[in-house]
PDB file of C-alpha atoms in Angstrom:
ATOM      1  CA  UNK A 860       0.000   0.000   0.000  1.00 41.00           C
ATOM      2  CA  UNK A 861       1.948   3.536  -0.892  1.00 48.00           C
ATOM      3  CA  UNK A 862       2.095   5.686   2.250  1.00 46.00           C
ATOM      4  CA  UNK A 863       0.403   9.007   1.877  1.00 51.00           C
ATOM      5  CA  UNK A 864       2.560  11.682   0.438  1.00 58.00           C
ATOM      6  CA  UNK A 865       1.151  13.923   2.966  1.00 63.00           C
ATOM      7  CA  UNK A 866       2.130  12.055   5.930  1.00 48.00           C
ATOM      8  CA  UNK A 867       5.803  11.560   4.173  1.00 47.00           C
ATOM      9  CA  UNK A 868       6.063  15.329   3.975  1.00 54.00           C
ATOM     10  CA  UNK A 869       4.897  16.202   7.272  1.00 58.00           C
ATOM     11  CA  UNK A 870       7.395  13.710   8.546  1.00 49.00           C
ATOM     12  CA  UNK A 871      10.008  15.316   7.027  1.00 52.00           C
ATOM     13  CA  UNK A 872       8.797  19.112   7.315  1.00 57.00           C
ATOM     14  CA  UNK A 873       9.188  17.756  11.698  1.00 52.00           C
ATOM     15  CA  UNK A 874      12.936  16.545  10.919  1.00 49.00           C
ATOM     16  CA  UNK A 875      13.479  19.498   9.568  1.00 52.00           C
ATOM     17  CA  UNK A 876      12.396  21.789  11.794  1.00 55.00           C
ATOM     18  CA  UNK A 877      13.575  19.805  14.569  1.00 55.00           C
ATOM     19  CA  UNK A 878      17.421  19.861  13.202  1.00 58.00           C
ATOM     20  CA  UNK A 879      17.398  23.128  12.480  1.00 69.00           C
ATOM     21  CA  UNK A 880      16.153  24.079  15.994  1.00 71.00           C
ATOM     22  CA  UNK A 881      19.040  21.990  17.930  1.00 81.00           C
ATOM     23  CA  UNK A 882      21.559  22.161  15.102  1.00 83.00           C
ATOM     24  CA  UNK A 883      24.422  23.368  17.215  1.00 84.00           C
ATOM     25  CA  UNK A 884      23.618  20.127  19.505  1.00 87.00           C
ATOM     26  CA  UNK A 885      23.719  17.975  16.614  1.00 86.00           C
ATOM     27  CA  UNK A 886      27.075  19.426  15.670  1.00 88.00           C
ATOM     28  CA  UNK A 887      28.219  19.495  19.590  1.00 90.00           C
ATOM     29  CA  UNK A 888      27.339  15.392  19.715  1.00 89.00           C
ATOM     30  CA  UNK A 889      29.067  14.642  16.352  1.00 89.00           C
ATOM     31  CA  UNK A 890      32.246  16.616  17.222  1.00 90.00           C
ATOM     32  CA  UNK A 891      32.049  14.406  20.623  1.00 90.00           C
ATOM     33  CA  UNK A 892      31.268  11.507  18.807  1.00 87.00           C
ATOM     34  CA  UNK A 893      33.973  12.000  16.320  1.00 86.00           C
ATOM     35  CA  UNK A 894      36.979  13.278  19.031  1.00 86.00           C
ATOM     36  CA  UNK A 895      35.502   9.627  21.000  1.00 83.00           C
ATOM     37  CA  UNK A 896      35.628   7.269  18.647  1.00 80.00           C
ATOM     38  CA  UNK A 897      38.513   7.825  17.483  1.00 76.00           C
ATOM     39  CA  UNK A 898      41.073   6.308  20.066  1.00 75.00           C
ATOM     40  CA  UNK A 899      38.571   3.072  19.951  1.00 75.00           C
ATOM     41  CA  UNK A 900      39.367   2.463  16.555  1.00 74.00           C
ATOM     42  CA  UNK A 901      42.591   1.377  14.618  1.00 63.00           C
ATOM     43  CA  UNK A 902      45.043   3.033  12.937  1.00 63.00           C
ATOM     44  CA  UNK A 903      44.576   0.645   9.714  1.00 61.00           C
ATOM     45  CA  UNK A 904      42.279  -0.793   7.450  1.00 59.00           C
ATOM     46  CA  UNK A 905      38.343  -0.504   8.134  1.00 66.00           C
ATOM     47  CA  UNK A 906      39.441   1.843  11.055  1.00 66.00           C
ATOM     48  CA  UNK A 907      40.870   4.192   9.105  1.00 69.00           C
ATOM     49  CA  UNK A 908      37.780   4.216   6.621  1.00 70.00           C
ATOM     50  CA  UNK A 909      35.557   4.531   9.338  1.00 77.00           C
ATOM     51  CA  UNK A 910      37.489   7.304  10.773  1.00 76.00           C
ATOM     52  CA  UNK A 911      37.273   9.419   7.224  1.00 75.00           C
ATOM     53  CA  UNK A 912      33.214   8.796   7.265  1.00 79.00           C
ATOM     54  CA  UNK A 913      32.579  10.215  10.267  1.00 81.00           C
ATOM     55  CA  UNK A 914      34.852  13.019   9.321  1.00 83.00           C
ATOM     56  CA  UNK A 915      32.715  13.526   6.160  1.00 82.00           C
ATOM     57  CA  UNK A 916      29.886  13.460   8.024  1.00 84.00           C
ATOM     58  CA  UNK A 917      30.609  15.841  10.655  1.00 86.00           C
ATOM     59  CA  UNK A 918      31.633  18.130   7.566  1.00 85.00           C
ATOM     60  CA  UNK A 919      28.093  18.101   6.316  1.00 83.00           C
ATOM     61  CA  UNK A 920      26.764  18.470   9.345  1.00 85.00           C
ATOM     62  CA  UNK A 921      29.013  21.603  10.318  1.00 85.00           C
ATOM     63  CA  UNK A 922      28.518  23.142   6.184  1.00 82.00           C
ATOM     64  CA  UNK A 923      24.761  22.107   6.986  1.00 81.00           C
ATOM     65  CA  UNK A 924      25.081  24.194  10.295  1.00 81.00           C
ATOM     66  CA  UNK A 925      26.366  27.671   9.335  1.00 77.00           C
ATOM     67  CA  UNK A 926      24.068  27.720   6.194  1.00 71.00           C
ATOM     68  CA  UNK A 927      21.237  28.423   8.769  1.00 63.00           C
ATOM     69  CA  UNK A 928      21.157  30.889  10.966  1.00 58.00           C
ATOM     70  CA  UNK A 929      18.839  33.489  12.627  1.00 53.00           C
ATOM     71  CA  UNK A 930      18.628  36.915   9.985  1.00 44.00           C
ATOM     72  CA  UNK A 931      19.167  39.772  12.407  1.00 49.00           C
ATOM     73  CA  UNK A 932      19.350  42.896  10.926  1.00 49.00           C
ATOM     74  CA  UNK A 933      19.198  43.963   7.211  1.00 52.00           C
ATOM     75  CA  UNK A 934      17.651  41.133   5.988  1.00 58.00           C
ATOM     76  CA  UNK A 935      18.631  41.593   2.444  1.00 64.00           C
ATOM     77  CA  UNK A 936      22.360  41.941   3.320  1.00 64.00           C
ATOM     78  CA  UNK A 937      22.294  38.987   5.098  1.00 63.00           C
ATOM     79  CA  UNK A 938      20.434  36.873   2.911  1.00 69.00           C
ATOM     80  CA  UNK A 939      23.576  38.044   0.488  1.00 73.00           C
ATOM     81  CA  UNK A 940      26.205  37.175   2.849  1.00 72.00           C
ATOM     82  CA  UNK A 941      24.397  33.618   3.471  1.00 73.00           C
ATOM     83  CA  UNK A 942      24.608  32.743  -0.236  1.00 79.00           C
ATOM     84  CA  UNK A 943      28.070  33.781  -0.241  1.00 81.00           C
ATOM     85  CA  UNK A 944      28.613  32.314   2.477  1.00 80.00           C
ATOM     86  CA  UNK A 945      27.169  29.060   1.673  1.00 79.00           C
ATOM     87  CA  UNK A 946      28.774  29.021  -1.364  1.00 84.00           C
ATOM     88  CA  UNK A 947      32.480  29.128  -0.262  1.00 87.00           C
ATOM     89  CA  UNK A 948      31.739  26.332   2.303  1.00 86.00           C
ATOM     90  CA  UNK A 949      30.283  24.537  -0.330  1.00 88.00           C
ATOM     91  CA  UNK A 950      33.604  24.877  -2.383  1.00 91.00           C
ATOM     92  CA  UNK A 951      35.725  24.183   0.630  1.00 90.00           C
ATOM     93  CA  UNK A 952      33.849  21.208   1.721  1.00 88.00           C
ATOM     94  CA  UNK A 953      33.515  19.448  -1.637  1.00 91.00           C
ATOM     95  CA  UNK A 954      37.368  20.180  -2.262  1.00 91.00           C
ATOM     96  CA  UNK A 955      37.896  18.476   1.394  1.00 89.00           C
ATOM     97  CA  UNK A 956      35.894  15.620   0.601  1.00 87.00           C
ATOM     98  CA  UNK A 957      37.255  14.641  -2.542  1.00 89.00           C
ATOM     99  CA  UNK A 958      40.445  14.347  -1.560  1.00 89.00           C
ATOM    100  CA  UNK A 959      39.980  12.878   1.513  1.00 84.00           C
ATOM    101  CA  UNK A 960      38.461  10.385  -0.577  1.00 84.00           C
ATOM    102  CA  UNK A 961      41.342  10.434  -3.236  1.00 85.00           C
ATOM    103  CA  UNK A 962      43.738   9.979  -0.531  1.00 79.00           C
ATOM    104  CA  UNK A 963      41.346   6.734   0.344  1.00 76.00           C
ATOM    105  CA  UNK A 964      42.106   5.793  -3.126  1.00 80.00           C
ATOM    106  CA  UNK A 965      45.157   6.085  -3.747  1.00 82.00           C
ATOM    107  CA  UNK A 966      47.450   6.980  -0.726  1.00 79.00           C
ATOM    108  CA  UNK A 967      50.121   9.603  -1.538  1.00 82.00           C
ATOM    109  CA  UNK A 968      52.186  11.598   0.899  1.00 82.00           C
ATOM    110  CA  UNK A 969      51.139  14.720  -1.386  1.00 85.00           C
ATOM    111  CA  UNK A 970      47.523  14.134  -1.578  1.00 86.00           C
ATOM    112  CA  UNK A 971      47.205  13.651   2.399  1.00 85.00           C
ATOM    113  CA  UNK A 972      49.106  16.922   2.254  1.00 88.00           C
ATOM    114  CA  UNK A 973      47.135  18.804   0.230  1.00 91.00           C
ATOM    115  CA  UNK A 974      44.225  17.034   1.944  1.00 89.00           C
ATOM    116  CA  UNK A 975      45.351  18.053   5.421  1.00 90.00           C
ATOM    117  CA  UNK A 976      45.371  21.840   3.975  1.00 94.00           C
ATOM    118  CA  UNK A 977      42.083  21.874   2.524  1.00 93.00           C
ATOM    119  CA  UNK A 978      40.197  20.517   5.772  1.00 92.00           C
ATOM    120  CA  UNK A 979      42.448  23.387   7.498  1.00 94.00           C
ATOM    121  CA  UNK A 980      40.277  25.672   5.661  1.00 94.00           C
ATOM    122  CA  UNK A 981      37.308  24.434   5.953  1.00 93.00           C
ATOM    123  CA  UNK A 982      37.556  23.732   9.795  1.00 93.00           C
ATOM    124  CA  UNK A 983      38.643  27.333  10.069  1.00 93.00           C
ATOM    125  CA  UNK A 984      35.976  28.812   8.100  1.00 93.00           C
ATOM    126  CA  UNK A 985      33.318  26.703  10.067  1.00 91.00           C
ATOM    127  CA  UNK A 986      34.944  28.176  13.663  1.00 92.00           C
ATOM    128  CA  UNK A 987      34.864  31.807  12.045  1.00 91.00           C
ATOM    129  CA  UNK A 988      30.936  31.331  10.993  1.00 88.00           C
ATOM    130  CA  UNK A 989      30.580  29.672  14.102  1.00 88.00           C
ATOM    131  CA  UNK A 990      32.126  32.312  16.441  1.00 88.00           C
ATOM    132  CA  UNK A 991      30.043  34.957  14.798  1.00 85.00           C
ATOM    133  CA  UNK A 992      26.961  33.429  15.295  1.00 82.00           C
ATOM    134  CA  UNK A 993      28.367  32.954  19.126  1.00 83.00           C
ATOM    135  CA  UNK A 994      28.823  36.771  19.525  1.00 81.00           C
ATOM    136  CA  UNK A 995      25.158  37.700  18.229  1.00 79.00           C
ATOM    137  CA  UNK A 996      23.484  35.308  20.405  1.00 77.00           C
ATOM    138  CA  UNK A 997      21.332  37.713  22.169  1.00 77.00           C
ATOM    139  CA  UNK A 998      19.744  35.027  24.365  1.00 79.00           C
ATOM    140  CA  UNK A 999      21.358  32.431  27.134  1.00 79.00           C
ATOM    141  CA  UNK A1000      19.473  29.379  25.787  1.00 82.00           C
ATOM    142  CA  UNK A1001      20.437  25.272  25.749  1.00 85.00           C
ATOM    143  CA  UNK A1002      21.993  26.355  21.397  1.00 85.00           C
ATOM    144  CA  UNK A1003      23.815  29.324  22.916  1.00 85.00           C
ATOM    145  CA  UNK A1004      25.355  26.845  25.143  1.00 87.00           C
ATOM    146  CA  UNK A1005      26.058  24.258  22.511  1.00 88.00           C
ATOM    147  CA  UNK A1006      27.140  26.347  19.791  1.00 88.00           C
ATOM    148  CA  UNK A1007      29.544  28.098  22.810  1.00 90.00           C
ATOM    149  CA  UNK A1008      31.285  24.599  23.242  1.00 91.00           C
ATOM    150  CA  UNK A1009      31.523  23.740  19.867  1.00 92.00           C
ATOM    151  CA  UNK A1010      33.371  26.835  18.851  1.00 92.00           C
ATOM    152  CA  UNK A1011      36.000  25.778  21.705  1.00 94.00           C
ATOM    153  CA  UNK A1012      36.525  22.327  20.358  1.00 94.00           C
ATOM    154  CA  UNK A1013      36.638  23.062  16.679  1.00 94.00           C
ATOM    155  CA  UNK A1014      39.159  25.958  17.812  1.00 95.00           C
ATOM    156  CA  UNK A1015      41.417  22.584  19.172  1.00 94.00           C
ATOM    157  CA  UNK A1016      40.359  20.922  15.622  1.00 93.00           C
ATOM    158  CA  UNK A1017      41.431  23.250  13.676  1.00 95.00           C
ATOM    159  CA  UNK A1018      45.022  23.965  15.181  1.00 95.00           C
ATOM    160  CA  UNK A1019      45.618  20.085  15.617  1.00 94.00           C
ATOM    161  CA  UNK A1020      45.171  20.205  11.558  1.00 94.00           C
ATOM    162  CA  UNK A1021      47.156  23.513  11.511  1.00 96.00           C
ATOM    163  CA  UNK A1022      49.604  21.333  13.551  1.00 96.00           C
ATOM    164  CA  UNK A1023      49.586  18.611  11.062  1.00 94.00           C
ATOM    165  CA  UNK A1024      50.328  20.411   8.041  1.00 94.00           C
ATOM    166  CA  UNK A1025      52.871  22.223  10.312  1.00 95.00           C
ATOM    167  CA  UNK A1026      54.318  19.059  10.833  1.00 94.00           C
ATOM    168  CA  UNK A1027      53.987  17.467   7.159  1.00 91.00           C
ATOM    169  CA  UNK A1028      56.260  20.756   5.900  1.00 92.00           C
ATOM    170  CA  UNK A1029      58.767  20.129   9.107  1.00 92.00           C
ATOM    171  CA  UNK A1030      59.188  16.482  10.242  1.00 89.00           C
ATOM    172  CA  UNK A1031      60.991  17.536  13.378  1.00 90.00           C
ATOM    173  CA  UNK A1032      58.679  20.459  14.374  1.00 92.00           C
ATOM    174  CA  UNK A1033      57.656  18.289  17.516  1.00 93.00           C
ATOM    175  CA  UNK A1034      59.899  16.433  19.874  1.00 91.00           C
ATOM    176  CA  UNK A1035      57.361  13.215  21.523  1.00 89.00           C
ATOM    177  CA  UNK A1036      58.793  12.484  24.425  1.00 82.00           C
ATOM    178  CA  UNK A1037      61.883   9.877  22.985  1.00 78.00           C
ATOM    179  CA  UNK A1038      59.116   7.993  20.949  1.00 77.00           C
ATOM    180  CA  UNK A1039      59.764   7.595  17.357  1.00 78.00           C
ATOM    181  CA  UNK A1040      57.563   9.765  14.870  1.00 80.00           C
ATOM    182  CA  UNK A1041      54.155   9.094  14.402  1.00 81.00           C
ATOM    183  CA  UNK A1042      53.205   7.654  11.063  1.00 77.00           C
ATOM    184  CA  UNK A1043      50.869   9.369   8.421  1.00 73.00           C
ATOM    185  CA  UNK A1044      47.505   7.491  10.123  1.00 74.00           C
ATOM    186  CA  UNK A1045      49.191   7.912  14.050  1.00 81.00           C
ATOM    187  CA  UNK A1046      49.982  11.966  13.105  1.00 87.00           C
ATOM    188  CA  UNK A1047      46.123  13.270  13.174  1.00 85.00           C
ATOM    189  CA  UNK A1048      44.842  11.600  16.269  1.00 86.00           C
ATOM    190  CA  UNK A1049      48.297  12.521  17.880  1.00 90.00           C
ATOM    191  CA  UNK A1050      48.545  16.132  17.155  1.00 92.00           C
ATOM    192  CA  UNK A1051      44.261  16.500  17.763  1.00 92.00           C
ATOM    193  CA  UNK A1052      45.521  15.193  21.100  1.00 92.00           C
ATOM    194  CA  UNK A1053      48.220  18.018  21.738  1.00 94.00           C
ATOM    195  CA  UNK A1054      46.124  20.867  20.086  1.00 95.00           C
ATOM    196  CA  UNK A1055      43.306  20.174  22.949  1.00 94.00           C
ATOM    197  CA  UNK A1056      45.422  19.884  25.920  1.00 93.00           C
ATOM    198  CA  UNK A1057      47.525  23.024  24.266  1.00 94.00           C
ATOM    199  CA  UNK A1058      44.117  24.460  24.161  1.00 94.00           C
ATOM    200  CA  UNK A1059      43.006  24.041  27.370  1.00 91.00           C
ATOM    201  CA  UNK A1060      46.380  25.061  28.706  1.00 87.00           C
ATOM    202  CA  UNK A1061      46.596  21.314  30.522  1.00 87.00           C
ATOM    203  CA  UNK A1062      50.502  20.821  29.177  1.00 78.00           C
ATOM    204  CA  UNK A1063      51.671  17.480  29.919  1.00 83.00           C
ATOM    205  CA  UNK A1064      54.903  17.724  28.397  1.00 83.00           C
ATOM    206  CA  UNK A1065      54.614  14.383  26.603  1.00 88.00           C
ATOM    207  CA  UNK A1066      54.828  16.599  23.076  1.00 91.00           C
ATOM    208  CA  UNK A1067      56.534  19.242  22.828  1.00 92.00           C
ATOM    209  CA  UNK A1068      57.204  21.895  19.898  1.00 94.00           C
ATOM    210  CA  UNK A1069      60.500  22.708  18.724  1.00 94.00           C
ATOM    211  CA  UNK A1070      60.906  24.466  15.969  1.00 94.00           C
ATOM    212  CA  UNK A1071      60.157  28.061  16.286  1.00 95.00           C
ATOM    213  CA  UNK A1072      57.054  28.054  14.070  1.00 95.00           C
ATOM    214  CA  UNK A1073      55.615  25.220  16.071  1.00 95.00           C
ATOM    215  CA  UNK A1074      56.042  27.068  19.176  1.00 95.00           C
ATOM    216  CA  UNK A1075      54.594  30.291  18.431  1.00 96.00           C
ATOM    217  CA  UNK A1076      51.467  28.116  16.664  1.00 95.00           C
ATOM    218  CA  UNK A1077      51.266  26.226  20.553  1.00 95.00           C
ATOM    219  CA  UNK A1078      51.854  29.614  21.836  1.00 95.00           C
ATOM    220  CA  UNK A1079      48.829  31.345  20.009  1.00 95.00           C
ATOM    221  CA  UNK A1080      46.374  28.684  20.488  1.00 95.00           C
ATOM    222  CA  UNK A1081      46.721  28.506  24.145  1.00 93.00           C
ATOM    223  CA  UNK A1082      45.964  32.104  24.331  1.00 94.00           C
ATOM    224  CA  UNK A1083      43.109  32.382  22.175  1.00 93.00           C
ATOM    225  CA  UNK A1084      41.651  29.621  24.600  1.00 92.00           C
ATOM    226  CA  UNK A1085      42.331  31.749  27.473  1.00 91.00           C
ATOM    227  CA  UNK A1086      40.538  34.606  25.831  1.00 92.00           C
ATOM    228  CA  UNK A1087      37.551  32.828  24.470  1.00 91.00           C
ATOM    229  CA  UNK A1088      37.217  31.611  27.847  1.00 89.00           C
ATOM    230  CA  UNK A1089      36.982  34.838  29.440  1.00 89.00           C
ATOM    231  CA  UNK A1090      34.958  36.402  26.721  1.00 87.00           C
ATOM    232  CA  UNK A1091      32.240  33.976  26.391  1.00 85.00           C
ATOM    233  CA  UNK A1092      31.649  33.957  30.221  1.00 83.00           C
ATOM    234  CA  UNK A1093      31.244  37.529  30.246  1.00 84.00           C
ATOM    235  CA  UNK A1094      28.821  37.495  27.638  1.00 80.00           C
ATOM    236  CA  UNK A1095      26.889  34.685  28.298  1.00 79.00           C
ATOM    237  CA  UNK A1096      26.622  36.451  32.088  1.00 79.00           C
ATOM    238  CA  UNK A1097      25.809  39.908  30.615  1.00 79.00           C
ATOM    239  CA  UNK A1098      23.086  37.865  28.363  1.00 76.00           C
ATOM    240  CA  UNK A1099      21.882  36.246  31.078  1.00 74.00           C
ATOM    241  CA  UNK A1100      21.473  39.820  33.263  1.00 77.00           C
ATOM    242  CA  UNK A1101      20.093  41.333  30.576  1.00 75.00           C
ATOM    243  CA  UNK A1102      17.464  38.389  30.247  1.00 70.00           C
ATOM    244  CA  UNK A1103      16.666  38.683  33.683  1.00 72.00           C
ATOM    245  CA  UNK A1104      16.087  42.322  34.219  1.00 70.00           C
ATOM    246  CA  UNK A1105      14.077  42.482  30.927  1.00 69.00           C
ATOM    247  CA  UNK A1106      11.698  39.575  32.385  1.00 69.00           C
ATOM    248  CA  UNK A1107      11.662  41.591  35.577  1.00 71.00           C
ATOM    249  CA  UNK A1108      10.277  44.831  33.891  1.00 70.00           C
ATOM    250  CA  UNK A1109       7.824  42.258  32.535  1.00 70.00           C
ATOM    251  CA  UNK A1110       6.549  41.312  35.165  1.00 69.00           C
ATOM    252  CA  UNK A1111       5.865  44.562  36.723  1.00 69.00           C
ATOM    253  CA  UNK A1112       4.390  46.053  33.686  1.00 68.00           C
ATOM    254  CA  UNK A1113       1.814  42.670  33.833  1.00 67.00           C
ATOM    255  CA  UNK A1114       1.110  43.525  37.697  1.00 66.00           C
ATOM    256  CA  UNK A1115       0.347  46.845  37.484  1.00 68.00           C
ATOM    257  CA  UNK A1116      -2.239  46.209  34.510  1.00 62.00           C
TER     258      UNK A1116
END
């Protein structure tokens, strides 16, 4: 019996709106998901495949994610920047997924270079979309919070690629602690790992940069932590202030009618 094409849009017209609603926490749980599974995993074989999926999906997710957002102000201007927008992650993305997939292929020390460099821009772009939409929140809600941490962990995402391209151009940009170098599937989960704990300023001293490059990069993201820390608290508590004073005059305005 066909199912009513009624019913079949409805259904999807409630997925829709539902993902687009909690977005940012569908982004937040794949970037989780993603930065989880991957020490569960091997460094060979179906692992590796598995790993690159879930990478491609969390790029659709995150492209899917910054083409949506709330049109506050000139609406005309920002439906303009949108479509821009959403055209050069498009671009970005599609050039990240192919040769991710070419690298798949046919491994090449050049293509998981090149590769490495073109999800470095698209991770950036996605934390530079995502930080904007962060600092015109006007509202403390459950997204704010989401899209908040999300911002912080693709910041750590996108150095730890920064960090692999770093270390693709300069072999000996890192010293690991007496432990031979990693090898081209060890090198991303290994320098994600430092970029986070650089990020959140946690420094165990198991990697450590050397060249001069590598320690200004280190250097730079551990600071831009520090501040995005500091910033986002004091918005998100001068949000929250201004939430509650506004309800306040609310309420009296509703007792004294």
């Amino acid at each position: 019996m066909p199912m009513d094409n009624s019913f079949v849009n409805r259904m999807r017209t409630l997925i829709e709106n539902g993902l687009i609603a909690r977005r940012h926490t569908a982004l937040l749980v794949a970037i989780i998901a993603l930065l989880g599974v991957r020490p569960l995993i091997s460094d060979t074989g179906v692992g590796t495949a598995m790993y690159s999926i879930m990478a491609m999906l969390l790029l659709v997710l995150a492209l899917y994610t910054i083409q949506v957002d709330e049109l506050l102000g000139d609406r005309d201007l920002l439906l303009k920047q949108r479509k821009k927008r959403g055209l050069l992650g498009w671009v970005l993305a599609i050039v990240a997924i192919v040769l991710r997939l070419g690298e798949i292929v046919s491994p090449s020390h050049l293509l998981a270079t090149t590769s490495s460099i073109s999800w470095l821009l698209f991770f950036g772009f996605v934390t530079l979309t995502e930080l904007r939409g962060v600092l015109k929140q006007r509202k403390v809600t459950r997204e704010t919070i989401s899209m908040s941490i999300s911002v912080y962990l693709l910041l750590g995402l996108t150095w730890g690629l920064f960090f692999i391209v770093l270390f693709d151009f300069q072999p000996h940009a890192f010293s690991f602690g007496g432990a031979p170098l990693p090898s081209e599937q060890q090198v991303t989960p290994v320098l994600i790992y430092f970029s986070l704990t650089t990020l959140a300023t946690v420094g165990y001293g198991d990697i450590t940069p050397v060249t001069l490059q590598a320690r200004y990069a280190a250097v730079s993201e551990g600071i831009a932590g520090q501040f995005y820390l500091a910033i986002l608290v004091a918005r998100l508590v001068g949000m929250q202030m201004s939430q509650s004073a506004i309800e306040r005059v609310k309420e009296k305005v509703e007792d004294s009618d």
